């Protein structure tokens, strides 16, 4: 289980990997942890503290836009450094792909404007 907490005075996420358990969620709630990520059966899910308990949410509220399934695909590696390297490479390749698409779109738009003149 990975718990993420943001206090009012510190916007740095705090992470804690544990073997988990339902009682841990009670402890995290008392500590003010607003979001917990649970790793179970090679799946990573986000759980936000809503009302009086944690509920699974479709997307992390602390890190909106992060693809938890994609991240989970990199986590089950022999070492943490290998998992980090793989996830970083995945993010960089996705970023490069977006840049290429944006560049092609801009080039296409310039060609369209040039052909009208």
PDB file of C-alpha atoms in Angstrom:
ATOM      1  CA  UNK A   1       0.000   0.000   0.000  1.00  0.00           C
ATOM      2  CA  UNK A   2       1.315   3.450  -0.879  1.00  0.00           C
ATOM      3  CA  UNK A   3      -0.091   6.292   1.146  1.00  0.00           C
ATOM      4  CA  UNK A   4       0.121   9.837  -0.141  1.00  0.00           C
ATOM      5  CA  UNK A   5      -0.455  12.788   2.159  1.00  0.00           C
ATOM      6  CA  UNK A   6      -0.453  16.508   1.608  1.00  0.00           C
ATOM      7  CA  UNK A   7      -0.626  18.663   4.697  1.00  0.00           C
ATOM      8  CA  UNK A   8      -1.832  22.245   4.670  1.00  0.00           C
ATOM      9  CA  UNK A   9       1.731  23.513   5.139  1.00  0.00           C
ATOM     10  CA  UNK A  10       3.664  21.085   2.988  1.00  0.00           C
ATOM     11  CA  UNK A  11       2.743  20.167  -0.565  1.00  0.00           C
ATOM     12  CA  UNK A  12       5.250  17.317  -0.764  1.00  0.00           C
ATOM     13  CA  UNK A  13       3.627  13.864  -1.119  1.00  0.00           C
ATOM     14  CA  UNK A  14       4.681  11.333   1.498  1.00  0.00           C
ATOM     15  CA  UNK A  15       4.886   7.703   0.406  1.00  0.00           C
ATOM     16  CA  UNK A  16       4.838   4.550   2.495  1.00  0.00           C
ATOM     17  CA  UNK A  17       5.014   1.068   0.982  1.00  0.00           C
ATOM     18  CA  UNK A  18       3.576  -1.575   3.275  1.00  0.00           C
ATOM     19  CA  UNK A  19       2.076  -5.020   2.977  1.00  0.00           C
ATOM     20  CA  UNK A  20      -1.259  -3.350   3.634  1.00  0.00           C
ATOM     21  CA  UNK A  21      -4.283  -4.432   5.537  1.00  0.00           C
ATOM     22  CA  UNK A  22      -7.633  -2.930   6.367  1.00  0.00           C
ATOM     23  CA  UNK A  23      -6.451  -1.696   9.790  1.00  0.00           C
ATOM     24  CA  UNK A  24      -3.738   0.401   8.101  1.00  0.00           C
ATOM     25  CA  UNK A  25      -6.457   2.404   6.380  1.00  0.00           C
ATOM     26  CA  UNK A  26      -7.883   3.368   9.778  1.00  0.00           C
ATOM     27  CA  UNK A  27      -4.441   4.585  10.855  1.00  0.00           C
ATOM     28  CA  UNK A  28      -3.937   6.563   7.635  1.00  0.00           C
ATOM     29  CA  UNK A  29      -7.377   8.173   8.056  1.00  0.00           C
ATOM     30  CA  UNK A  30      -6.504   9.314  11.584  1.00  0.00           C
ATOM     31  CA  UNK A  31      -3.235  10.774  10.277  1.00  0.00           C
ATOM     32  CA  UNK A  32      -5.093  12.788   7.656  1.00  0.00           C
ATOM     33  CA  UNK A  33      -3.846  10.838   4.635  1.00  0.00           C
ATOM     34  CA  UNK A  34      -6.160  11.942   1.845  1.00  0.00           C
ATOM     35  CA  UNK A  35      -5.240   9.284  -0.704  1.00  0.00           C
ATOM     36  CA  UNK A  36      -3.930   5.724  -0.513  1.00  0.00           C
ATOM     37  CA  UNK A  37      -2.703   3.654  -3.431  1.00  0.00           C
ATOM     38  CA  UNK A  38      -3.195  -0.074  -3.038  1.00  0.00           C
ATOM     39  CA  UNK A  39      -1.098  -2.626  -4.934  1.00  0.00           C
ATOM     40  CA  UNK A  40      -2.941  -5.920  -5.112  1.00  0.00           C
ATOM     41  CA  UNK A  41      -2.601  -8.716  -7.677  1.00  0.00           C
ATOM     42  CA  UNK A  42      -0.383  -6.610  -9.971  1.00  0.00           C
ATOM     43  CA  UNK A  43      -2.974  -3.804  -9.998  1.00  0.00           C
ATOM     44  CA  UNK A  44      -2.540  -0.332  -8.527  1.00  0.00           C
ATOM     45  CA  UNK A  45      -5.687   1.491  -7.419  1.00  0.00           C
ATOM     46  CA  UNK A  46      -6.218   4.912  -5.860  1.00  0.00           C
ATOM     47  CA  UNK A  47      -8.474   5.298  -2.831  1.00  0.00           C
ATOM     48  CA  UNK A  48      -9.492   8.778  -1.663  1.00  0.00           C
ATOM     49  CA  UNK A  49     -10.774   9.592   1.793  1.00  0.00           C
ATOM     50  CA  UNK A  50     -14.367  10.646   1.073  1.00  0.00           C
ATOM     51  CA  UNK A  51     -16.763  11.297   3.891  1.00  0.00           C
ATOM     52  CA  UNK A  52     -15.763   8.879   6.617  1.00  0.00           C
ATOM     53  CA  UNK A  53     -13.850   6.209   4.716  1.00  0.00           C
ATOM     54  CA  UNK A  54     -11.595   5.454   1.767  1.00  0.00           C
ATOM     55  CA  UNK A  55     -13.286   4.784  -1.540  1.00  0.00           C
ATOM     56  CA  UNK A  56     -11.701   3.633  -4.777  1.00  0.00           C
ATOM     57  CA  UNK A  57     -11.527   6.441  -7.323  1.00  0.00           C
ATOM     58  CA  UNK A  58     -10.922   6.211 -11.055  1.00  0.00           C
ATOM     59  CA  UNK A  59      -8.069   8.738 -10.994  1.00  0.00           C
ATOM     60  CA  UNK A  60      -5.613   9.963  -8.381  1.00  0.00           C
ATOM     61  CA  UNK A  61      -6.750  13.260  -6.918  1.00  0.00           C
ATOM     62  CA  UNK A  62      -3.226  14.124  -5.806  1.00  0.00           C
ATOM     63  CA  UNK A  63      -1.583  13.311  -9.124  1.00  0.00           C
ATOM     64  CA  UNK A  64      -4.334  13.801 -11.712  1.00  0.00           C
ATOM     65  CA  UNK A  65      -3.439  12.470 -15.115  1.00  0.00           C
ATOM     66  CA  UNK A  66      -1.106   9.748 -13.870  1.00  0.00           C
ATOM     67  CA  UNK A  67      -1.935   6.432 -15.497  1.00  0.00           C
ATOM     68  CA  UNK A  68      -1.910   3.974 -12.589  1.00  0.00           C
ATOM     69  CA  UNK A  69      -2.149   0.925 -14.891  1.00  0.00           C
ATOM     70  CA  UNK A  70       0.900   2.153 -16.785  1.00  0.00           C
ATOM     71  CA  UNK A  71       2.778   2.767 -13.537  1.00  0.00           C
ATOM     72  CA  UNK A  72       1.785  -0.663 -12.219  1.00  0.00           C
ATOM     73  CA  UNK A  73       3.305  -2.228 -15.321  1.00  0.00           C
ATOM     74  CA  UNK A  74       6.700  -0.903 -14.264  1.00  0.00           C
ATOM     75  CA  UNK A  75       6.509  -1.676 -10.559  1.00  0.00           C
ATOM     76  CA  UNK A  76       6.972  -5.429 -10.472  1.00  0.00           C
ATOM     77  CA  UNK A  77      10.715  -5.411 -11.153  1.00  0.00           C
ATOM     78  CA  UNK A  78      13.608  -6.990  -9.242  1.00  0.00           C
ATOM     79  CA  UNK A  79      14.843  -3.624  -7.965  1.00  0.00           C
ATOM     80  CA  UNK A  80      13.323  -0.227  -7.326  1.00  0.00           C
ATOM     81  CA  UNK A  81      15.960   1.420  -9.526  1.00  0.00           C
ATOM     82  CA  UNK A  82      15.015  -0.822 -12.462  1.00  0.00           C
ATOM     83  CA  UNK A  83      11.325   0.018 -11.960  1.00  0.00           C
ATOM     84  CA  UNK A  84      12.144   3.738 -11.871  1.00  0.00           C
ATOM     85  CA  UNK A  85      14.298   3.527 -15.008  1.00  0.00           C
ATOM     86  CA  UNK A  86      11.583   1.668 -16.931  1.00  0.00           C
ATOM     87  CA  UNK A  87       8.830   4.057 -15.880  1.00  0.00           C
ATOM     88  CA  UNK A  88      10.991   7.091 -16.668  1.00  0.00           C
ATOM     89  CA  UNK A  89      11.781   5.667 -20.129  1.00  0.00           C
ATOM     90  CA  UNK A  90       8.084   5.038 -20.723  1.00  0.00           C
ATOM     91  CA  UNK A  91       7.207   8.622 -19.803  1.00  0.00           C
ATOM     92  CA  UNK A  92      10.018  10.013 -21.974  1.00  0.00           C
ATOM     93  CA  UNK A  93       8.939   7.964 -24.989  1.00  0.00           C
ATOM     94  CA  UNK A  94       5.336   9.127 -24.536  1.00  0.00           C
ATOM     95  CA  UNK A  95       6.526  12.753 -24.282  1.00  0.00           C
ATOM     96  CA  UNK A  96       8.634  12.382 -27.446  1.00  0.00           C
ATOM     97  CA  UNK A  97       5.667  10.856 -29.262  1.00  0.00           C
ATOM     98  CA  UNK A  98       3.437  13.806 -28.268  1.00  0.00           C
ATOM     99  CA  UNK A  99       6.113  16.264 -29.403  1.00  0.00           C
ATOM    100  CA  UNK A 100       6.303  14.514 -32.786  1.00  0.00           C
ATOM    101  CA  UNK A 101       2.538  14.633 -33.216  1.00  0.00           C
ATOM    102  CA  UNK A 102       2.427  18.322 -32.280  1.00  0.00           C
ATOM    103  CA  UNK A 103       5.277  19.084 -34.687  1.00  0.00           C
ATOM    104  CA  UNK A 104       3.515  17.228 -37.513  1.00  0.00           C
ATOM    105  CA  UNK A 105       0.271  19.084 -36.743  1.00  0.00           C
ATOM    106  CA  UNK A 106       2.029  22.461 -36.798  1.00  0.00           C
ATOM    107  CA  UNK A 107       3.796  21.599 -40.070  1.00  0.00           C
ATOM    108  CA  UNK A 108       0.513  20.492 -41.609  1.00  0.00           C
ATOM    109  CA  UNK A 109      -1.156  23.756 -40.531  1.00  0.00           C
ATOM    110  CA  UNK A 110       1.704  25.813 -42.050  1.00  0.00           C
ATOM    111  CA  UNK A 111       1.457  23.863 -45.301  1.00  0.00           C
ATOM    112  CA  UNK A 112      -2.291  24.465 -45.392  1.00  0.00           C
ATOM    113  CA  UNK A 113      -1.828  28.209 -44.933  1.00  0.00           C
ATOM    114  CA  UNK A 114       0.968  28.325 -47.540  1.00  0.00           C
ATOM    115  CA  UNK A 115      -1.116  26.506 -50.158  1.00  0.00           C
ATOM    116  CA  UNK A 116      -3.945  29.051 -49.781  1.00  0.00           C
ATOM    117  CA  UNK A 117      -1.621  32.010 -50.591  1.00  0.00           C
TER     118      UNK A 117
END
